[in-house]
Amino acid sequence: MSNIKLIIEERPSNIGNFMVGRLLPFREKRMVGPFCFIDHMGPAKLSDHENLDVGPHPHIGLSTLTYLFEGSVMHKDSLGTAIEIKPNQVNWMTAGNGIVHSERTPEYLRHSDKNLHGLQIWVALPKELEEMSPNFAHITEEEIPTWENNGVSFKLIAGEAFGKKSAVPVYSPLYFLEIKTTKATTINIGDDLFGESALYILEGSISSEVHRYEPKHILIANDSKLCSFEMAENTTVYIFGGEPFPEERYIYWNFVASTKELIEDAKTRWIEQSFPKVPGETTFVPLPQAHPLKNK
């Protein structure tokens, strides 16, 4: 019996002036553990007059994880944070009861050619913490556990696995793991995983139970404890998941919550512009009036 429960293909989505590949949520699978949203940005080559410009927009009920492979993004938020994120670093922003942030190409790169490639991920907060005070953490490359085993490179970007713990301050049991190969290798890691689990293929390919899977796909496991597959040479995959929440989550635009009432309150606050402001920003992204309310 196959351990692949569901295969999700990247779908194009517009986030303003930038196209991304959307992976989660998916109509048949809204969440994997606490992970409720994944966008694959790029790889994109931006000319000297093209820039990432995502203006101030709000979040509630989640933490955002930004992880870049190439390029640079300037993050500014309503806590007063202003920090540039570069490849192999993590920006971890916890919205709680409400935060506003912008994401733009840094000023010194705006008039030159550049590349941008990375992942943007939302992790829902547990019900008892979804109205906590917002906070922000920037984790350097040196703070992320990395190791090699039989020629395979591992990096624990967030959470806990393999007896290791990332410096990213997560709020529920989860893992977000990078695995890279230079030669074909069989991977058996099920005993180190828990809860729900999924695998995203960034480059190369993997084989499982005589089937071959190519990049830009997420594979959802039936049982994380049976996680075994063969990676081709020069392959990079990301394995993510964790303990699912007992309650469903609703997603409206940038809001995630366990009740529709919390989302309606956030919509009203954004329309009235009563969320805190991002210092130095004068514009904002308006609330989409026809955005669907989705449940788990």
GROMACS .gro file of C-alpha atoms in nm:
model
  296
    1MET     CA    1   0.000   0.000   0.000
    2SER     CA    2   0.142   0.341  -0.097
    3ASN     CA    3   0.240   0.588   0.174
    4ILE     CA    4   0.166   0.881  -0.061
    5LYS     CA    5  -0.176   1.011   0.039
    6LEU     CA    6  -0.194   1.318  -0.186
    7ILE     CA    7   0.017   1.498  -0.448
    8ILE     CA    8  -0.014   1.878  -0.469
    9GLU     CA    9   0.124   2.067  -0.769
   10GLU     CA   10   0.242   2.426  -0.747
   11ARG     CA   11  -0.021   2.669  -0.882
   12PRO     CA   12   0.056   3.022  -1.006
   13SER     CA   13  -0.071   3.306  -0.787
   14ASN     CA   14  -0.027   3.684  -0.806
   15ILE     CA   15   0.083   3.865  -0.488
   16GLY     CA   16   0.072   4.217  -0.630
   17ASN     CA   17   0.352   4.278  -0.878
   18PHE     CA   18   0.505   3.933  -0.832
   19MET     CA   19   0.401   3.582  -0.935
   20VAL     CA   20   0.453   3.295  -0.693
   21GLY     CA   21   0.381   2.922  -0.690
   22ARG     CA   22   0.115   2.841  -0.430
   23LEU     CA   23   0.142   2.503  -0.257
   24LEU     CA   24  -0.083   2.536   0.050
   25PRO     CA   25  -0.370   2.571   0.120
   26PHE     CA   26  -0.514   2.319  -0.127
   27ARG     CA   27  -0.882   2.234  -0.165
   28GLU     CA   28  -0.826   1.874  -0.050
   29LYS     CA   29  -0.566   1.956   0.215
   30ARG     CA   30  -0.586   2.287   0.399
   31MET     CA   31  -0.310   2.220   0.652
   32VAL     CA   32  -0.020   1.985   0.728
   33GLY     CA   33   0.024   1.984   1.103
   34PRO     CA   34   0.021   2.357   1.194
   35PHE     CA   35   0.145   2.462   0.846
   36CYS     CA   36  -0.139   2.636   0.663
   37PHE     CA   37   0.022   2.831   0.377
   38ILE     CA   38   0.331   2.789   0.155
   39ASP     CA   39   0.433   3.008  -0.138
   40HIS     CA   40   0.735   2.937  -0.358
   41MET     CA   41   0.879   3.271  -0.473
   42GLY     CA   42   1.071   3.249  -0.799
   43PRO     CA   43   1.328   3.176  -0.906
   44ALA     CA   44   1.292   3.519  -1.065
   45LYS     CA   45   1.536   3.745  -1.245
   46LEU     CA   46   1.437   4.105  -1.180
   47SER     CA   47   1.573   4.384  -1.399
   48ASP     CA   48   1.691   4.725  -1.282
   49HIS     CA   49   1.332   4.856  -1.290
   50GLU     CA   50   1.159   4.550  -1.140
   51ASN     CA   51   1.133   4.513  -0.763
   52LEU     CA   52   0.942   4.322  -0.499
   53ASP     CA   53   0.696   4.566  -0.343
   54VAL     CA   54   0.442   4.413  -0.107
   55GLY     CA   55   0.301   4.709   0.083
   56PRO     CA   56   0.185   4.710   0.446
   57HIS     CA   57  -0.068   4.434   0.511
   58PRO     CA   58  -0.198   4.274   0.833
   59HIS     CA   59  -0.186   3.928   0.987
   60ILE     CA   60  -0.349   3.761   1.286
   61GLY     CA   61  -0.332   3.415   1.442
   62LEU     CA   62  -0.012   3.289   1.282
   63SER     CA   63   0.365   3.304   1.254
   64THR     CA   64   0.526   3.374   0.916
   65LEU     CA   65   0.853   3.206   0.815
   66THR     CA   66   1.055   3.357   0.532
   67TYR     CA   67   1.350   3.157   0.398
   68LEU     CA   68   1.548   3.270   0.092
   69PHE     CA   69   1.764   3.069  -0.148
   70GLU     CA   70   1.870   3.374  -0.350
   71GLY     CA   71   1.829   3.749  -0.325
   72SER     CA   72   1.734   3.982  -0.046
   73VAL     CA   73   1.414   4.125   0.105
   74MET     CA   74   1.372   4.424   0.336
   75HIS     CA   75   1.122   4.349   0.612
   76LYS     CA   76   0.954   4.630   0.806
   77ASP     CA   77   0.676   4.582   1.060
   78SER     CA   78   0.456   4.766   1.308
   79LEU     CA   79   0.682   4.664   1.598
   80GLY     CA   80   0.945   4.895   1.448
   81THR     CA   81   1.151   4.611   1.303
   82ALA     CA   82   1.351   4.697   0.991
   83ILE     CA   83   1.580   4.414   0.884
   84GLU     CA   84   1.716   4.272   0.560
   85ILE     CA   85   1.683   3.897   0.519
   86LYS     CA   86   1.942   3.716   0.308
   87PRO     CA   87   1.976   3.353   0.192
   88ASN     CA   88   1.992   3.081   0.460
   89GLN     CA   89   1.853   3.310   0.730
   90VAL     CA   90   1.504   3.297   0.882
   91ASN     CA   91   1.260   3.578   0.949
   92TRP     CA   92   1.001   3.454   1.200
   93MET     CA   93   0.719   3.701   1.262
   94THR     CA   94   0.441   3.610   1.504
   95ALA     CA   95   0.123   3.807   1.441
   96GLY     CA   96  -0.082   3.703   1.743
   97ASN     CA   97  -0.361   3.957   1.788
   98GLY     CA   98  -0.235   4.171   1.501
   99ILE     CA   99   0.076   4.288   1.318
  100VAL     CA  100   0.137   4.479   0.994
  101HIS     CA  101   0.443   4.442   0.771
  102SER     CA  102   0.585   4.524   0.430
  103GLU     CA  103   0.829   4.332   0.212
  104ARG     CA  104   1.033   4.515  -0.048
  105THR     CA  105   1.354   4.498  -0.247
  106PRO     CA  106   1.620   4.678  -0.040
  107GLU     CA  107   1.696   5.032  -0.153
  108TYR     CA  108   2.053   4.956  -0.263
  109LEU     CA  109   1.931   4.686  -0.504
  110ARG     CA  110   1.633   4.867  -0.655
  111HIS     CA  111   1.821   5.006  -0.957
  112SER     CA  112   2.024   4.697  -1.048
  113ASP     CA  113   1.952   4.350  -1.185
  114LYS     CA  114   1.892   4.089  -0.912
  115ASN     CA  115   1.753   3.742  -0.840
  116LEU     CA  116   1.486   3.643  -0.591
  117HIS     CA  117   1.404   3.289  -0.483
  118GLY     CA  118   1.265   3.153  -0.158
  119LEU     CA  119   0.978   3.018   0.047
  120GLN     CA  120   0.714   3.203   0.245
  121ILE     CA  121   0.531   2.994   0.500
  122TRP     CA  122   0.250   3.047   0.751
  123VAL     CA  123   0.230   2.844   1.069
  124ALA     CA  124  -0.099   2.870   1.260
  125LEU     CA  125  -0.080   2.943   1.631
  126PRO     CA  126  -0.241   2.715   1.892
  127LYS     CA  127  -0.585   2.836   1.998
  128GLU     CA  128  -0.462   2.949   2.342
  129LEU     CA  129  -0.193   3.168   2.180
  130GLU     CA  130  -0.365   3.307   1.872
  131GLU     CA  131  -0.435   3.639   2.049
  132MET     CA  132  -0.090   3.674   2.204
  133SER     CA  133   0.117   3.992   2.163
  134PRO     CA  134   0.306   4.004   1.833
  135ASN     CA  135   0.683   3.956   1.816
  136PHE     CA  136   0.963   3.914   1.565
  137ALA     CA  137   1.284   3.706   1.551
  138HIS     CA  138   1.567   3.703   1.297
  139ILE     CA  139   1.774   3.384   1.300
  140THR     CA  140   2.116   3.383   1.137
  141GLU     CA  141   2.255   3.098   0.928
  142GLU     CA  142   2.492   3.003   1.210
  143GLU     CA  143   2.198   2.946   1.450
  144ILE     CA  144   2.036   2.682   1.227
  145PRO     CA  145   2.150   2.323   1.299
  146THR     CA  146   2.325   2.162   1.000
  147TRP     CA  147   2.490   1.820   0.972
  148GLU     CA  148   2.589   1.548   0.727
  149ASN     CA  149   2.514   1.177   0.730
  150ASN     CA  150   2.648   0.938   0.465
  151GLY     CA  151   2.708   1.223   0.224
  152VAL     CA  152   2.361   1.373   0.272
  153SER     CA  153   2.333   1.731   0.404
  154PHE     CA  154   2.062   1.812   0.659
  155LYS     CA  155   1.945   2.150   0.788
  156LEU     CA  156   1.678   2.188   1.059
  157ILE     CA  157   1.536   2.528   0.969
  158ALA     CA  158   1.261   2.527   1.236
  159GLY     CA  159   1.129   2.300   1.509
  160GLU     CA  160   1.275   1.979   1.647
  161ALA     CA  161   1.392   1.652   1.487
  162PHE     CA  162   1.684   1.409   1.507
  163GLY     CA  163   1.750   1.517   1.864
  164LYS     CA  164   1.825   1.871   1.743
  165LYS     CA  165   1.640   2.199   1.790
  166SER     CA  166   1.637   2.509   1.571
  167ALA     CA  167   1.671   2.857   1.724
  168VAL     CA  168   1.341   2.960   1.560
  169PRO     CA  169   1.099   3.020   1.853
  170VAL     CA  170   0.805   2.802   1.744
  171TYR     CA  171   0.483   2.766   1.948
  172SER     CA  172   0.376   2.408   1.878
  173PRO     CA  173   0.549   2.074   1.798
  174LEU     CA  174   0.669   2.095   1.436
  175TYR     CA  175   0.964   2.050   1.201
  176PHE     CA  176   1.086   2.214   0.880
  177LEU     CA  177   1.385   2.027   0.742
  178GLU     CA  178   1.608   2.066   0.435
  179ILE     CA  179   1.777   1.760   0.281
  180LYS     CA  180   2.034   1.788  -0.002
  181THR     CA  181   2.215   1.516  -0.196
  182THR     CA  182   2.503   1.514  -0.442
  183LYS     CA  183   2.460   1.146  -0.529
  184ALA     CA  184   2.161   0.911  -0.539
  185THR     CA  185   2.072   0.803  -0.185
  186THR     CA  186   1.793   0.621  -0.001
  187ILE     CA  187   1.654   0.822   0.292
  188ASN     CA  188   1.484   0.659   0.591
  189ILE     CA  189   1.378   0.918   0.847
  190GLY     CA  190   1.030   0.817   0.958
  191ASP     CA  191   1.135   0.740   1.315
  192ASP     CA  192   1.242   1.102   1.362
  193LEU     CA  193   0.910   1.252   1.242
  194PHE     CA  194   0.573   1.289   1.413
  195GLY     CA  195   0.220   1.408   1.347
  196GLU     CA  196   0.134   1.492   0.986
  197SER     CA  197   0.418   1.510   0.735
  198ALA     CA  198   0.473   1.639   0.381
  199LEU     CA  199   0.764   1.666   0.140
  200TYR     CA  200   0.831   1.948  -0.109
  201ILE     CA  201   1.068   1.887  -0.401
  202LEU     CA  202   1.263   2.202  -0.485
  203GLU     CA  203   1.508   2.054  -0.737
  204GLY     CA  204   1.607   1.712  -0.867
  205SER     CA  205   1.367   1.422  -0.813
  206ILE     CA  206   1.269   1.149  -0.571
  207SER     CA  207   1.140   0.797  -0.615
  208SER     CA  208   0.899   0.616  -0.385
  209GLU     CA  209   0.739   0.277  -0.442
  210VAL     CA  210   0.845   0.270  -0.813
  211HIS     CA  211   0.699   0.617  -0.875
  212ARG     CA  212   0.919   0.914  -0.967
  213TYR     CA  213   0.829   1.267  -0.855
  214GLU     CA  214   0.962   1.593  -1.003
  215PRO     CA  215   1.011   1.947  -0.863
  216LYS     CA  216   0.731   2.187  -0.767
  217HIS     CA  217   0.521   1.916  -0.600
  218ILE     CA  218   0.426   1.847  -0.240
  219LEU     CA  219   0.375   1.485  -0.139
  220ILE     CA  220   0.153   1.426   0.165
  221ALA     CA  221   0.234   1.113   0.364
  222ASN     CA  222  -0.028   0.871   0.493
  223ASP     CA  223   0.197   0.788   0.787
  224SER     CA  224   0.500   1.002   0.878
  225LYS     CA  225   0.660   0.700   1.047
  226LEU     CA  226   0.688   0.528   0.707
  227CYS     CA  227   0.881   0.816   0.549
  228SER     CA  228   1.133   0.643   0.319
  229PHE     CA  229   1.229   0.745  -0.036
  230GLU     CA  230   1.518   0.759  -0.281
  231MET     CA  231   1.667   1.096  -0.373
  232ALA     CA  232   1.837   1.136  -0.710
  233GLU     CA  233   2.174   1.310  -0.733
  234ASN     CA  234   2.172   1.688  -0.683
  235THR     CA  235   1.826   1.687  -0.525
  236THR     CA  236   1.690   1.925  -0.260
  237VAL     CA  237   1.372   1.853  -0.065
  238TYR     CA  238   1.197   2.010   0.233
  239ILE     CA  239   1.010   1.797   0.483
  240PHE     CA  240   0.763   1.977   0.706
  241GLY     CA  241   0.484   1.892   0.945
  242GLY     CA  242   0.398   1.839   1.308
  243GLU     CA  243   0.109   1.786   1.544
  244PRO     CA  244  -0.226   1.899   1.397
  245PHE     CA  245  -0.459   2.114   1.606
  246PRO     CA  246  -0.786   1.970   1.741
  247GLU     CA  247  -0.984   2.270   1.608
  248GLU     CA  248  -1.027   2.375   1.247
  249ARG     CA  249  -0.876   2.698   1.117
  250TYR     CA  250  -1.039   2.960   0.898
  251ILE     CA  251  -0.833   3.157   0.645
  252TYR     CA  252  -0.946   3.487   0.500
  253TRP     CA  253  -0.683   3.680   0.302
  254ASN     CA  254  -0.392   3.721   0.550
  255PHE     CA  255  -0.593   3.624   0.857
  256VAL     CA  256  -0.590   3.281   1.024
  257ALA     CA  257  -0.814   3.205   1.322
  258SER     CA  258  -1.004   2.932   1.503
  259THR     CA  259  -1.328   3.135   1.487
  260LYS     CA  260  -1.499   3.341   1.220
  261GLU     CA  261  -1.557   3.612   1.482
  262LEU     CA  262  -1.183   3.679   1.515
  263ILE     CA  263  -1.155   3.712   1.139
  264GLU     CA  264  -1.454   3.948   1.116
  265ASP     CA  265  -1.299   4.162   1.390
  266ALA     CA  266  -0.967   4.174   1.201
  267LYS     CA  267  -1.145   4.272   0.878
  268THR     CA  268  -1.320   4.559   1.056
  269ARG     CA  269  -0.999   4.677   1.219
  270TRP     CA  270  -0.816   4.678   0.886
  271ILE     CA  271  -1.096   4.865   0.706
  272GLU     CA  272  -1.092   5.122   0.986
  273GLN     CA  273  -0.710   5.127   0.978
  274SER     CA  274  -0.690   5.069   1.354
  275PHE     CA  275  -0.408   4.815   1.324
  276PRO     CA  276  -0.069   4.956   1.429
  277LYS     CA  277   0.126   5.131   1.153
  278VAL     CA  278   0.462   5.041   0.997
  279PRO     CA  279   0.706   5.328   1.060
  280GLY     CA  280   0.816   5.494   0.736
  281GLU     CA  281   0.535   5.344   0.525
  282THR     CA  282   0.254   5.564   0.392
  283THR     CA  283   0.053   5.317   0.181
  284PHE     CA  284  -0.136   4.997   0.261
  285VAL     CA  285  -0.292   4.700   0.083
  286PRO     CA  286  -0.673   4.730   0.095
  287LEU     CA  287  -0.892   4.446   0.219
  288PRO     CA  288  -1.016   4.231  -0.074
  289GLN     CA  289  -1.393   4.254  -0.057
  290ALA     CA  290  -1.462   3.930  -0.242
  291HIS     CA  291  -1.195   3.711  -0.084
  292PRO     CA  292  -1.340   3.370   0.010
  293LEU     CA  293  -1.353   3.244   0.366
  294LYS     CA  294  -1.196   2.901   0.376
  295ASN     CA  295  -1.205   2.638   0.645
  296LYS     CA  296  -0.967   2.351   0.700
   0.00000   0.00000   0.00000
